[in-house]
mmCIF file of C-alpha atoms and ligand atoms in Angstrom:
data_model
loop_
_atom_site.group_PDB
_atom_site.id
_atom_site.type_symbol
_atom_site.label_atom_id
_atom_site.label_comp_id
_atom_site.label_asym_id
_atom_site.label_seq_id
_atom_site.Cartn_x
_atom_site.Cartn_y
_atom_site.Cartn_z
ATOM 1 C CA MET A 1384 -0.845 -14.354 5.566
ATOM 2 C CA ILE A 1385 -3.412 -11.748 6.403
ATOM 3 C CA GLN A 1386 -5.317 -9.728 3.869
ATOM 4 C CA VAL A 1387 -5.540 -5.978 4.306
ATOM 5 C CA THR A 1388 -8.101 -3.579 2.928
ATOM 6 C CA VAL A 1389 -6.878 -0.044 2.395
ATOM 7 C CA GLU A 1390 -8.378 3.286 1.463
ATOM 8 C CA CYS A 1391 -7.176 6.706 0.376
ATOM 9 C CA PRO A 1392 -6.272 8.883 3.389
ATOM 10 C CA HIS A 1393 -7.583 11.933 1.534
ATOM 11 C CA CYS A 1394 -10.962 10.997 -0.005
ATOM 12 C CA ARG A 1395 -11.512 7.732 1.938
ATOM 13 C CA SER A 1396 -12.352 5.823 -1.238
ATOM 14 C CA SER A 1397 -11.421 2.175 -1.211
ATOM 15 C CA LEU A 1398 -8.254 1.323 -3.110
ATOM 16 C CA MET A 1399 -9.311 -2.303 -3.497
ATOM 17 C CA ASP A 1400 -9.823 -3.584 -7.035
ATOM 18 C CA SER A 1401 -12.115 -6.600 -7.151
ATOM 19 C CA GLY A 1402 -11.674 -6.790 -10.933
ATOM 20 C CA ARG A 1403 -8.039 -7.754 -10.677
ATOM 21 C CA HIS A 1404 -6.671 -10.517 -8.481
ATOM 22 C CA ILE A 1405 -3.142 -11.012 -7.187
ATOM 23 C CA ASP A 1406 -2.315 -13.956 -4.931
ATOM 24 C CA ARG A 1407 -5.943 -14.967 -5.655
ATOM 25 C CA LYS A 1408 -7.244 -11.984 -3.657
ATOM 26 C CA GLU A 1409 -8.538 -8.628 -4.780
ATOM 27 C CA SER A 1410 -5.649 -6.292 -5.379
ATOM 28 C CA ILE A 1411 -4.850 -2.739 -4.303
ATOM 29 C CA LYS A 1412 -4.936 -0.326 -7.238
ATOM 30 C CA VAL A 1413 -2.973 2.923 -7.306
ATOM 31 C CA LYS A 1414 -1.751 5.345 -9.923
ATOM 32 C CA ILE A 1415 1.974 5.720 -10.209
ATOM 33 C CA GLU A 1416 4.389 8.115 -11.779
ATOM 34 C CA PHE A 1417 8.112 7.670 -12.352
ATOM 35 C CA ALA A 1418 10.631 8.919 -14.895
ATOM 36 C CA GLU A 1419 7.877 10.838 -16.741
ATOM 37 C CA LYS A 1420 5.773 7.692 -17.089
ATOM 38 C CA GLN A 1421 2.289 7.313 -15.654
ATOM 39 C CA GLY A 1422 0.205 4.212 -15.237
ATOM 40 C CA PHE A 1423 -1.590 1.906 -12.883
ATOM 41 C CA LEU A 1424 0.008 -0.402 -10.398
ATOM 42 C CA TRP A 1425 -1.657 -3.284 -8.570
ATOM 43 C CA LEU A 1426 -0.282 -4.551 -5.271
ATOM 44 C CA SER A 1427 -1.069 -7.756 -3.467
ATOM 45 C CA SER A 1428 -3.454 -7.217 -0.559
ATOM 46 C CA LEU A 1429 -1.756 -9.975 1.423
ATOM 47 C CA TYR A 1430 0.410 -8.337 4.042
ATOM 48 C CA GLY A 1431 3.996 -9.418 3.509
ATOM 49 C CA SER A 1432 3.542 -10.348 -0.153
ATOM 50 C CA TYR A 1433 5.556 -8.293 -2.621
ATOM 51 C CA ALA A 1434 3.677 -9.427 -5.721
ATOM 52 C CA ILE A 1435 2.778 -6.537 -8.015
ATOM 53 C CA GLU A 1436 1.524 -5.977 -11.531
ATOM 54 C CA SER A 1437 2.321 -2.787 -13.353
ATOM 55 C CA GLU A 1438 1.493 -1.270 -16.730
ATOM 56 C CA HIS A 1439 5.124 -0.282 -17.017
ATOM 57 C CA ASP A 1440 8.228 -2.130 -15.937
ATOM 58 C CA ILE A 1441 9.692 -0.319 -12.969
ATOM 59 C CA PRO A 1442 13.459 -0.764 -12.807
ATOM 60 C CA LEU A 1443 14.817 -1.765 -9.400
ATOM 61 C CA GLY A 1444 15.929 1.251 -7.412
ATOM 62 C CA THR A 1445 13.468 3.626 -9.106
ATOM 63 C CA LEU A 1446 11.617 6.079 -6.887
ATOM 64 C CA THR A 1447 7.917 5.909 -7.658
ATOM 65 C CA ARG A 1448 5.214 8.363 -6.666
ATOM 66 C CA PHE A 1449 1.850 6.844 -5.724
ATOM 67 C CA PHE A 1450 -1.489 8.576 -6.283
ATOM 68 C CA CYS A 1451 -5.104 7.807 -5.425
ATOM 69 C CA PRO A 1452 -6.923 6.664 -8.615
ATOM 70 C CA HIS A 1453 -10.116 8.365 -7.357
ATOM 71 C CA CYS A 1454 -9.132 11.866 -6.168
ATOM 72 C CA GLY A 1455 -5.619 12.060 -7.582
ATOM 73 C CA ALA A 1456 -4.002 13.030 -4.264
ATOM 74 C CA GLU A 1457 -0.480 11.828 -3.685
ATOM 75 C CA LEU A 1458 -0.265 8.988 -1.148
ATOM 76 C CA ARG A 1459 2.783 10.417 0.469
ATOM 77 C CA SER A 1460 3.853 10.012 4.062
ATOM 78 C CA THR A 1461 5.833 12.548 6.054
ATOM 79 C CA ARG A 1462 8.329 9.807 6.855
ATOM 80 C CA THR A 1463 11.364 8.711 4.907
ATOM 81 C CA CYS A 1464 12.593 5.141 4.679
ATOM 82 C CA GLU A 1465 15.063 4.156 7.388
ATOM 83 C CA GLU A 1466 16.887 1.883 4.955
ATOM 84 C CA CYS A 1467 17.286 4.043 1.860
ATOM 85 C CA GLN A 1468 15.973 7.549 2.719
ATOM 86 C CA ALA A 1469 13.289 7.453 0.005
ATOM 87 C CA PRO A 1470 9.892 9.000 0.823
ATOM 88 C CA MET A 1471 7.377 6.527 2.239
ATOM 89 C CA VAL A 1472 3.927 5.940 0.729
ATOM 90 C CA ALA A 1473 0.992 5.969 3.154
ATOM 91 C CA MET A 1474 -2.396 4.236 2.830
ATOM 92 C CA ASN A 1475 -5.110 3.960 5.487
ATOM 93 C CA PHE A 1476 -6.401 0.655 6.732
ATOM 94 C CA SER A 1477 -10.177 0.551 6.575
ATOM 95 C CA GLU A 1478 -10.129 -0.573 10.220
ATOM 96 C CA GLY A 1479 -7.967 2.367 11.344
ATOM 97 C CA GLY A 1480 -4.224 2.755 11.268
ATOM 98 C CA VAL A 1481 -1.825 3.448 8.457
ATOM 99 C CA VAL A 1482 0.386 1.176 6.403
ATOM 100 C CA GLN A 1483 3.500 2.717 4.958
ATOM 101 C CA ILE A 1484 5.676 1.277 2.246
ATOM 102 C CA CYS A 1485 8.937 2.511 0.771
ATOM 103 C CA SER A 1486 8.548 4.182 -2.633
ATOM 104 C CA ARG A 1487 11.794 2.733 -3.964
ATOM 105 C CA ARG A 1488 11.244 -0.317 -6.182
ATOM 106 C CA GLY A 1489 12.958 -3.289 -4.585
ATOM 107 C CA CYS A 1490 13.219 -1.844 -1.065
ATOM 108 C CA LYS A 1491 11.104 -4.057 1.177
ATOM 109 C CA LYS A 1492 10.831 -1.647 4.086
ATOM 110 C CA HIS A 1493 7.286 -1.206 5.301
ATOM 111 C CA LEU A 1494 5.607 -0.505 8.574
ATOM 112 C CA ILE A 1495 2.192 -0.313 10.129
ATOM 113 C CA GLU A 1496 1.188 2.400 12.536
ATOM 114 C CA PHE A 1497 -1.872 2.452 14.722
ATOM 115 C CA GLU A 1498 -3.010 5.595 16.442
ATOM 116 C CA ASP A 1499 -4.519 3.779 19.389
ATOM 117 C CA LEU A 1500 -2.370 0.713 19.389
ATOM 118 C CA GLU A 1501 -4.280 -1.504 21.757
ATOM 119 C CA SER A 1502 -7.825 -1.145 20.450
ATOM 120 C CA GLU A 1503 -6.725 -0.995 16.823
ATOM 121 C CA LEU A 1504 -4.660 -4.136 17.192
ATOM 122 C CA ARG A 1505 -7.550 -5.919 18.793
ATOM 123 C CA ALA A 1506 -9.803 -4.912 15.905
ATOM 124 C CA PHE A 1507 -7.117 -5.964 13.456
ATOM 125 C CA TYR A 1508 -6.681 -9.397 14.955
ATOM 126 C CA SER A 1509 -10.354 -10.057 15.484
ATOM 127 C CA ARG A 1510 -10.944 -9.287 11.830
ATOM 128 C CA TYR A 1511 -7.951 -11.124 10.409
ATOM 129 C CA SER A 1512 -7.740 -14.130 12.660
ATOM 130 C CA PRO A 1513 -8.574 -17.190 10.578
ATOM 131 C CA PHE A 1514 -10.134 -18.939 13.574
HETATM 132 ZN ZN1 ZN B 1192 -8.392 9.700 -2.845
HETATM 133 ZN ZN1 ZN B 1193 13.549 2.126 1.255
#
């Protein structure tokens, strides 16, 4: 699996947390809010891994709002999930491009968008190729 590094689309701060590891890699740290609860959530930085750690248990099916821990802006996409119609969460790849994940706990829909597909993909693969 490939590891991604992401940053806030608003303030460009890195969302990587080297102090907390998931899947033995540094995790992605965001602030979340759901059902009047607030806390931190850590996501695996391995693309395709759904491992998370959360201060609060998030029941399956819950819609969660994601926020940047640095500037507090909501990491919200203009898209909605094709599977369940929930709003998507958007984070920028440090290399360019956007990863979007569904904000509903348990929905595994996610997608990656590149503005300039060809050059971004080349950069992506040259960085993430293990060889
Ligand atoms: Zn930010
Ligand atoms: Zn969904």
